[in-house]
Amino acid sequence: MTADLFEGVLDVGPARQKIADGATLLRGFAKAFEHDLMPALHAIIAQAPFRHMHTPGGHQMSVAMTNCGSLGWVTDRSGYRYDAIDPEIGKPWPAMPAVFLLLAREAAARAGFAGFAPDACLINRYEPGARMSLHQDRDERDFDQPIVSVSLGLSAVFLFGGPKRADKPQRYRLQHGDVVVWGGPSRLFFHGVAPLADGEHALLGRQRINLTFRRAR
Ligand code: SIN
Ligand code: FE2
């Protein structure tokens, strides 16, 4: 029996697509967590509302953000950083719900990164027209830890490039429940999101929400 065939026999669970060395797209992986995930998400947003942050250059981002976990990613005039305190509220970010941790850990493990224990979850809200330009996730301490990205609501075109900004990105349509994990050789690859097309999602309405789990410290 060839290795491929053997893997096919044992490979239970949602489809797994390699998109680069160290990067995996897990179609529909988050759907099994939906029942607990959605109320947990709404509770976080009620405690730490979405806000449009500013880049160090002074531009307001089209994506609205909030965080949960012991650290949250923030950007303002002084730069990008992880902070334990929500600057809008002056209090710690909401704790990371158990279902978030479980989803992130299981997705990472399925993509080949066992033992992932995120301490930060950035929550991005895209309304029609919102986009995220190509960037690297490099504010974390340990690049041996992967990034786990969960897509909810309206679908979007995810751009996944290479180690250089000029590398032409591949385009992937991400739908509700899809998860992308990148680490190892592609941990610092440029990525972004094309402007969100208008639409209506049965659970989330006129928006896309993305959860990105990171090990910041
Ligand atoms: C991000 O890179 O932080 C967000 C990616 C996404 O929204 O899919
Ligand atoms: Fe990112």
PDB file of N, CA and C in Angstrom, residues 99-162:
ATOM      1  N   VAL A  99     -14.018  27.231  23.947  1.00  0.00           N
ATOM      2  CA  VAL A  99     -14.287  26.731  22.584  1.00  0.00           C
ATOM      3  C   VAL A  99     -13.328  27.370  21.572  1.00  0.00           C
ATOM      4  N   PHE A 100     -12.893  28.611  21.807  1.00  0.00           N
ATOM      5  CA  PHE A 100     -11.904  29.242  20.921  1.00  0.00           C
ATOM      6  C   PHE A 100     -10.579  28.479  21.005  1.00  0.00           C
ATOM      7  N   LEU A 101     -10.154  28.235  22.248  1.00  0.00           N
ATOM      8  CA  LEU A 101      -8.882  27.532  22.462  1.00  0.00           C
ATOM      9  C   LEU A 101      -8.886  26.153  21.823  1.00  0.00           C
ATOM     10  N   LEU A 102      -9.993  25.468  22.000  1.00  0.00           N
ATOM     11  CA  LEU A 102     -10.123  24.108  21.476  1.00  0.00           C
ATOM     12  C   LEU A 102     -10.062  24.117  19.952  1.00  0.00           C
ATOM     13  N   LEU A 103     -10.831  25.002  19.348  1.00  0.00           N
ATOM     14  CA  LEU A 103     -10.846  25.104  17.887  1.00  0.00           C
ATOM     15  C   LEU A 103      -9.436  25.406  17.361  1.00  0.00           C
ATOM     16  N   ALA A 104      -8.763  26.379  17.973  1.00  0.00           N
ATOM     17  CA  ALA A 104      -7.426  26.761  17.503  1.00  0.00           C
ATOM     18  C   ALA A 104      -6.446  25.602  17.657  1.00  0.00           C
ATOM     19  N   ARG A 105      -6.516  24.930  18.792  1.00  0.00           N
ATOM     20  CA  ARG A 105      -5.581  23.834  19.042  1.00  0.00           C
ATOM     21  C   ARG A 105      -5.810  22.672  18.074  1.00  0.00           C
ATOM     22  N   GLU A 106      -7.084  22.330  17.862  1.00  0.00           N
ATOM     23  CA  GLU A 106      -7.392  21.188  16.987  1.00  0.00           C
ATOM     24  C   GLU A 106      -7.051  21.496  15.525  1.00  0.00           C
ATOM     25  N   ALA A 107      -7.324  22.733  15.114  1.00  0.00           N
ATOM     26  CA  ALA A 107      -7.001  23.099  13.728  1.00  0.00           C
ATOM     27  C   ALA A 107      -5.479  23.065  13.524  1.00  0.00           C
ATOM     28  N   ALA A 108      -4.748  23.622  14.476  1.00  0.00           N
ATOM     29  CA  ALA A 108      -3.286  23.616  14.363  1.00  0.00           C
ATOM     30  C   ALA A 108      -2.760  22.184  14.308  1.00  0.00           C
ATOM     31  N   ALA A 109      -3.287  21.334  15.167  1.00  0.00           N
ATOM     32  CA  ALA A 109      -2.831  19.942  15.211  1.00  0.00           C
ATOM     33  C   ALA A 109      -3.112  19.248  13.875  1.00  0.00           C
ATOM     34  N   ARG A 110      -4.276  19.510  13.313  1.00  0.00           N
ATOM     35  CA  ARG A 110      -4.660  18.890  12.043  1.00  0.00           C
ATOM     36  C   ARG A 110      -3.735  19.357  10.911  1.00  0.00           C
ATOM     37  N   ALA A 111      -3.186  20.559  11.081  1.00  0.00           N
ATOM     38  CA  ALA A 111      -2.275  21.096  10.067  1.00  0.00           C
ATOM     39  C   ALA A 111      -0.818  20.758  10.378  1.00  0.00           C
ATOM     40  N   GLY A 112      -0.598  19.973  11.443  1.00  0.00           N
ATOM     41  CA  GLY A 112       0.766  19.518  11.729  1.00  0.00           C
ATOM     42  C   GLY A 112       1.497  20.278  12.817  1.00  0.00           C
ATOM     43  N   PHE A 113       0.768  21.156  13.549  1.00  0.00           N
ATOM     44  CA  PHE A 113       1.392  21.909  14.637  1.00  0.00           C
ATOM     45  C   PHE A 113       0.743  21.509  15.965  1.00  0.00           C
ATOM     46  N   ALA A 114       1.213  20.418  16.526  1.00  0.00           N
ATOM     47  CA  ALA A 114       0.643  19.926  17.784  1.00  0.00           C
ATOM     48  C   ALA A 114       1.025  20.858  18.927  1.00  0.00           C
ATOM     49  N   GLY A 115       0.137  20.958  19.927  1.00  0.00           N
ATOM     50  CA  GLY A 115       0.464  21.692  21.148  1.00  0.00           C
ATOM     51  C   GLY A 115       0.315  23.195  21.051  1.00  0.00           C
ATOM     52  N   PHE A 116      -0.390  23.704  20.043  1.00  0.00           N
ATOM     53  CA  PHE A 116      -0.566  25.163  19.912  1.00  0.00           C
ATOM     54  C   PHE A 116      -1.439  25.680  21.059  1.00  0.00           C
ATOM     55  N   ALA A 117      -0.937  26.685  21.754  1.00  0.00           N
ATOM     56  CA  ALA A 117      -1.653  27.266  22.896  1.00  0.00           C
ATOM     57  C   ALA A 117      -1.673  28.785  22.745  1.00  0.00           C
ATOM     58  N   PRO A 118      -2.650  29.328  22.005  1.00  0.00           N
ATOM     59  CA  PRO A 118      -2.670  30.765  21.753  1.00  0.00           C
ATOM     60  C   PRO A 118      -2.951  31.563  23.020  1.00  0.00           C
ATOM     61  N   ASP A 119      -2.317  32.734  23.125  1.00  0.00           N
ATOM     62  CA  ASP A 119      -2.633  33.651  24.223  1.00  0.00           C
ATOM     63  C   ASP A 119      -3.322  34.914  23.705  1.00  0.00           C
ATOM     64  N   ALA A 120      -3.510  34.998  22.387  1.00  0.00           N
ATOM     65  CA  ALA A 120      -4.143  36.173  21.785  1.00  0.00           C
ATOM     66  C   ALA A 120      -5.042  35.740  20.640  1.00  0.00           C
ATOM     67  N   CYS A 121      -6.209  36.366  20.562  1.00  0.00           N
ATOM     68  CA  CYS A 121      -7.091  36.157  19.407  1.00  0.00           C
ATOM     69  C   CYS A 121      -7.556  37.525  18.928  1.00  0.00           C
ATOM     70  N   LEU A 122      -7.088  37.907  17.746  1.00  0.00           N
ATOM     71  CA  LEU A 122      -7.529  39.162  17.114  1.00  0.00           C
ATOM     72  C   LEU A 122      -8.814  38.857  16.352  1.00  0.00           C
ATOM     73  N   ILE A 123      -9.827  39.671  16.570  1.00  0.00           N
ATOM     74  CA  ILE A 123     -11.117  39.474  15.906  1.00  0.00           C
ATOM     75  C   ILE A 123     -11.323  40.640  14.939  1.00  0.00           C
ATOM     76  N   ASN A 124     -11.396  40.302  13.655  1.00  0.00           N
ATOM     77  CA  ASN A 124     -11.541  41.311  12.601  1.00  0.00           C
ATOM     78  C   ASN A 124     -12.958  41.283  12.060  1.00  0.00           C
ATOM     79  N   ARG A 125     -13.562  42.450  11.895  1.00  0.00           N
ATOM     80  CA  ARG A 125     -14.883  42.513  11.258  1.00  0.00           C
ATOM     81  C   ARG A 125     -14.790  43.289   9.944  1.00  0.00           C
ATOM     82  N   TYR A 126     -15.148  42.604   8.858  1.00  0.00           N
ATOM     83  CA  TYR A 126     -15.165  43.214   7.533  1.00  0.00           C
ATOM     84  C   TYR A 126     -16.606  43.489   7.149  1.00  0.00           C
ATOM     85  N   GLU A 127     -16.908  44.747   6.834  1.00  0.00           N
ATOM     86  CA  GLU A 127     -18.182  45.064   6.215  1.00  0.00           C
ATOM     87  C   GLU A 127     -17.916  45.239   4.722  1.00  0.00           C
ATOM     88  N   PRO A 128     -18.970  45.229   3.886  1.00  0.00           N
ATOM     89  CA  PRO A 128     -18.716  45.326   2.442  1.00  0.00           C
ATOM     90  C   PRO A 128     -17.754  46.476   2.124  1.00  0.00           C
ATOM     91  N   GLY A 129     -16.755  46.168   1.306  1.00  0.00           N
ATOM     92  CA  GLY A 129     -15.743  47.163   0.926  1.00  0.00           C
ATOM     93  C   GLY A 129     -14.487  47.112   1.790  1.00  0.00           C
ATOM     94  N   ALA A 130     -14.590  46.563   3.003  1.00  0.00           N
ATOM     95  CA  ALA A 130     -13.401  46.507   3.880  1.00  0.00           C
ATOM     96  C   ALA A 130     -12.382  45.514   3.324  1.00  0.00           C
ATOM     97  N   ARG A 131     -11.125  45.810   3.535  1.00  0.00           N
ATOM     98  CA  ARG A 131     -10.051  44.972   3.010  1.00  0.00           C
ATOM     99  C   ARG A 131      -8.864  45.015   3.959  1.00  0.00           C
ATOM    100  N   MET A 132      -7.934  44.088   3.744  1.00  0.00           N
ATOM    101  CA  MET A 132      -6.689  44.155   4.506  1.00  0.00           C
ATOM    102  C   MET A 132      -5.540  44.009   3.533  1.00  0.00           C
ATOM    103  N   SER A 133      -4.688  45.000   3.495  1.00  0.00           N
ATOM    104  CA  SER A 133      -3.594  44.963   2.523  1.00  0.00           C
ATOM    105  C   SER A 133      -2.548  43.928   2.941  1.00  0.00           C
ATOM    106  N   LEU A 134      -1.707  43.554   1.977  1.00  0.00           N
ATOM    107  CA  LEU A 134      -0.710  42.511   2.225  1.00  0.00           C
ATOM    108  C   LEU A 134       0.202  42.914   3.384  1.00  0.00           C
ATOM    109  N   HIS A 135       0.400  42.002   4.297  1.00  0.00           N
ATOM    110  CA  HIS A 135       1.245  42.267   5.468  1.00  0.00           C
ATOM    111  C   HIS A 135       1.781  40.937   5.990  1.00  0.00           C
ATOM    112  N   GLN A 136       2.761  41.026   6.876  1.00  0.00           N
ATOM    113  CA  GLN A 136       3.253  39.849   7.598  1.00  0.00           C
ATOM    114  C   GLN A 136       2.785  39.946   9.042  1.00  0.00           C
ATOM    115  N   ASP A 137       2.540  38.818   9.683  1.00  0.00           N
ATOM    116  CA  ASP A 137       2.259  38.808  11.127  1.00  0.00           C
ATOM    117  C   ASP A 137       3.612  38.599  11.812  1.00  0.00           C
ATOM    118  N   ARG A 138       4.167  39.705  12.347  1.00  0.00           N
ATOM    119  CA  ARG A 138       5.519  39.554  12.892  1.00  0.00           C
ATOM    120  C   ARG A 138       5.695  40.276  14.223  1.00  0.00           C
ATOM    121  N   ASP A 139       4.593  40.494  14.936  1.00  0.00           N
ATOM    122  CA  ASP A 139       4.699  41.135  16.248  1.00  0.00           C
ATOM    123  C   ASP A 139       4.747  40.109  17.378  1.00  0.00           C
ATOM    124  N   GLU A 140       4.810  38.820  17.011  1.00  0.00           N
ATOM    125  CA  GLU A 140       4.825  37.759  18.012  1.00  0.00           C
ATOM    126  C   GLU A 140       6.275  37.408  18.339  1.00  0.00           C
ATOM    127  N   ARG A 141       6.464  36.804  19.493  1.00  0.00           N
ATOM    128  CA  ARG A 141       7.827  36.545  19.955  1.00  0.00           C
ATOM    129  C   ARG A 141       8.449  35.315  19.287  1.00  0.00           C
ATOM    130  N   ASP A 142       7.637  34.281  19.085  1.00  0.00           N
ATOM    131  CA  ASP A 142       8.172  32.978  18.678  1.00  0.00           C
ATOM    132  C   ASP A 142       7.570  32.558  17.333  1.00  0.00           C
ATOM    133  N   PHE A 143       8.350  32.689  16.268  1.00  0.00           N
ATOM    134  CA  PHE A 143       7.829  32.354  14.944  1.00  0.00           C
ATOM    135  C   PHE A 143       7.758  30.846  14.710  1.00  0.00           C
ATOM    136  N   ASP A 144       8.137  30.044  15.690  1.00  0.00           N
ATOM    137  CA  ASP A 144       7.902  28.600  15.573  1.00  0.00           C
ATOM    138  C   ASP A 144       6.425  28.277  15.780  1.00  0.00           C
ATOM    139  N   GLN A 145       5.680  29.214  16.376  1.00  0.00           N
ATOM    140  CA  GLN A 145       4.250  29.000  16.609  1.00  0.00           C
ATOM    141  C   GLN A 145       3.462  29.467  15.386  1.00  0.00           C
ATOM    142  N   PRO A 146       2.482  28.679  14.949  1.00  0.00           N
ATOM    143  CA  PRO A 146       1.741  29.049  13.734  1.00  0.00           C
ATOM    144  C   PRO A 146       0.704  30.136  13.997  1.00  0.00           C
ATOM    145  N   ILE A 147       0.072  30.579  12.918  1.00  0.00           N
ATOM    146  CA  ILE A 147      -1.110  31.440  12.972  1.00  0.00           C
ATOM    147  C   ILE A 147      -2.298  30.564  12.560  1.00  0.00           C
ATOM    148  N   VAL A 148      -3.396  30.684  13.299  1.00  0.00           N
ATOM    149  CA  VAL A 148      -4.625  29.952  12.949  1.00  0.00           C
ATOM    150  C   VAL A 148      -5.710  30.987  12.673  1.00  0.00           C
ATOM    151  N   SER A 149      -6.272  30.945  11.477  1.00  0.00           N
ATOM    152  CA  SER A 149      -7.214  31.976  11.029  1.00  0.00           C
ATOM    153  C   SER A 149      -8.557  31.336  10.674  1.00  0.00           C
ATOM    154  N   VAL A 150      -9.628  31.797  11.330  1.00  0.00           N
ATOM    155  CA  VAL A 150     -10.969  31.202  11.183  1.00  0.00           C
ATOM    156  C   VAL A 150     -11.885  32.220  10.498  1.00  0.00           C
ATOM    157  N   SER A 151     -12.547  31.797   9.435  1.00  0.00           N
ATOM    158  CA  SER A 151     -13.444  32.682   8.696  1.00  0.00           C
ATOM    159  C   SER A 151     -14.895  32.389   9.039  1.00  0.00           C
ATOM    160  N   LEU A 152     -15.660  33.455   9.319  1.00  0.00           N
ATOM    161  CA  LEU A 152     -17.076  33.324   9.666  1.00  0.00           C
ATOM    162  C   LEU A 152     -17.884  34.364   8.881  1.00  0.00           C
ATOM    163  N   GLY A 153     -19.114  34.018   8.544  1.00  0.00           N
ATOM    164  CA  GLY A 153     -19.986  34.974   7.867  1.00  0.00           C
ATOM    165  C   GLY A 153     -19.746  35.003   6.366  1.00  0.00           C
ATOM    166  N   LEU A 154     -19.862  36.200   5.764  1.00  0.00           N
ATOM    167  CA  LEU A 154     -19.705  36.338   4.313  1.00  0.00           C
ATOM    168  C   LEU A 154     -18.362  35.791   3.853  1.00  0.00           C
ATOM    169  N   SER A 155     -18.332  35.257   2.645  1.00  0.00           N
ATOM    170  CA  SER A 155     -17.065  34.747   2.124  1.00  0.00           C
ATOM    171  C   SER A 155     -16.199  35.908   1.632  1.00  0.00           C
ATOM    172  N   ALA A 156     -14.900  35.652   1.581  1.00  0.00           N
ATOM    173  CA  ALA A 156     -13.946  36.683   1.153  1.00  0.00           C
ATOM    174  C   ALA A 156     -12.845  36.019   0.354  1.00  0.00           C
ATOM    175  N   VAL A 157     -12.128  36.833  -0.417  1.00  0.00           N
ATOM    176  CA  VAL A 157     -10.964  36.326  -1.143  1.00  0.00           C
ATOM    177  C   VAL A 157      -9.720  36.603  -0.302  1.00  0.00           C
ATOM    178  N   PHE A 158      -9.088  35.511   0.126  1.00  0.00           N
ATOM    179  CA  PHE A 158      -7.866  35.572   0.934  1.00  0.00           C
ATOM    180  C   PHE A 158      -6.676  35.540  -0.012  1.00  0.00           C
ATOM    181  N   LEU A 159      -5.739  36.436   0.211  1.00  0.00           N
ATOM    182  CA  LEU A 159      -4.545  36.511  -0.625  1.00  0.00           C
ATOM    183  C   LEU A 159      -3.387  35.921   0.163  1.00  0.00           C
ATOM    184  N   PHE A 160      -2.734  34.927  -0.401  1.00  0.00           N
ATOM    185  CA  PHE A 160      -1.606  34.312   0.297  1.00  0.00           C
ATOM    186  C   PHE A 160      -0.397  34.346  -0.618  1.00  0.00           C
ATOM    187  N   GLY A 161       0.577  35.167  -0.252  1.00  0.00           N
ATOM    188  CA  GLY A 161       1.743  35.401  -1.096  1.00  0.00           C
ATOM    189  C   GLY A 161       2.939  34.589  -0.670  1.00  0.00           C
ATOM    190  N   GLY A 162       4.065  35.242  -0.599  1.00  0.00           N
ATOM    191  CA  GLY A 162       5.319  34.570  -0.276  1.00  0.00           C
ATOM    192  C   GLY A 162       6.116  35.400   0.704  1.00  0.00           C
TER     193      GLY A 162
END
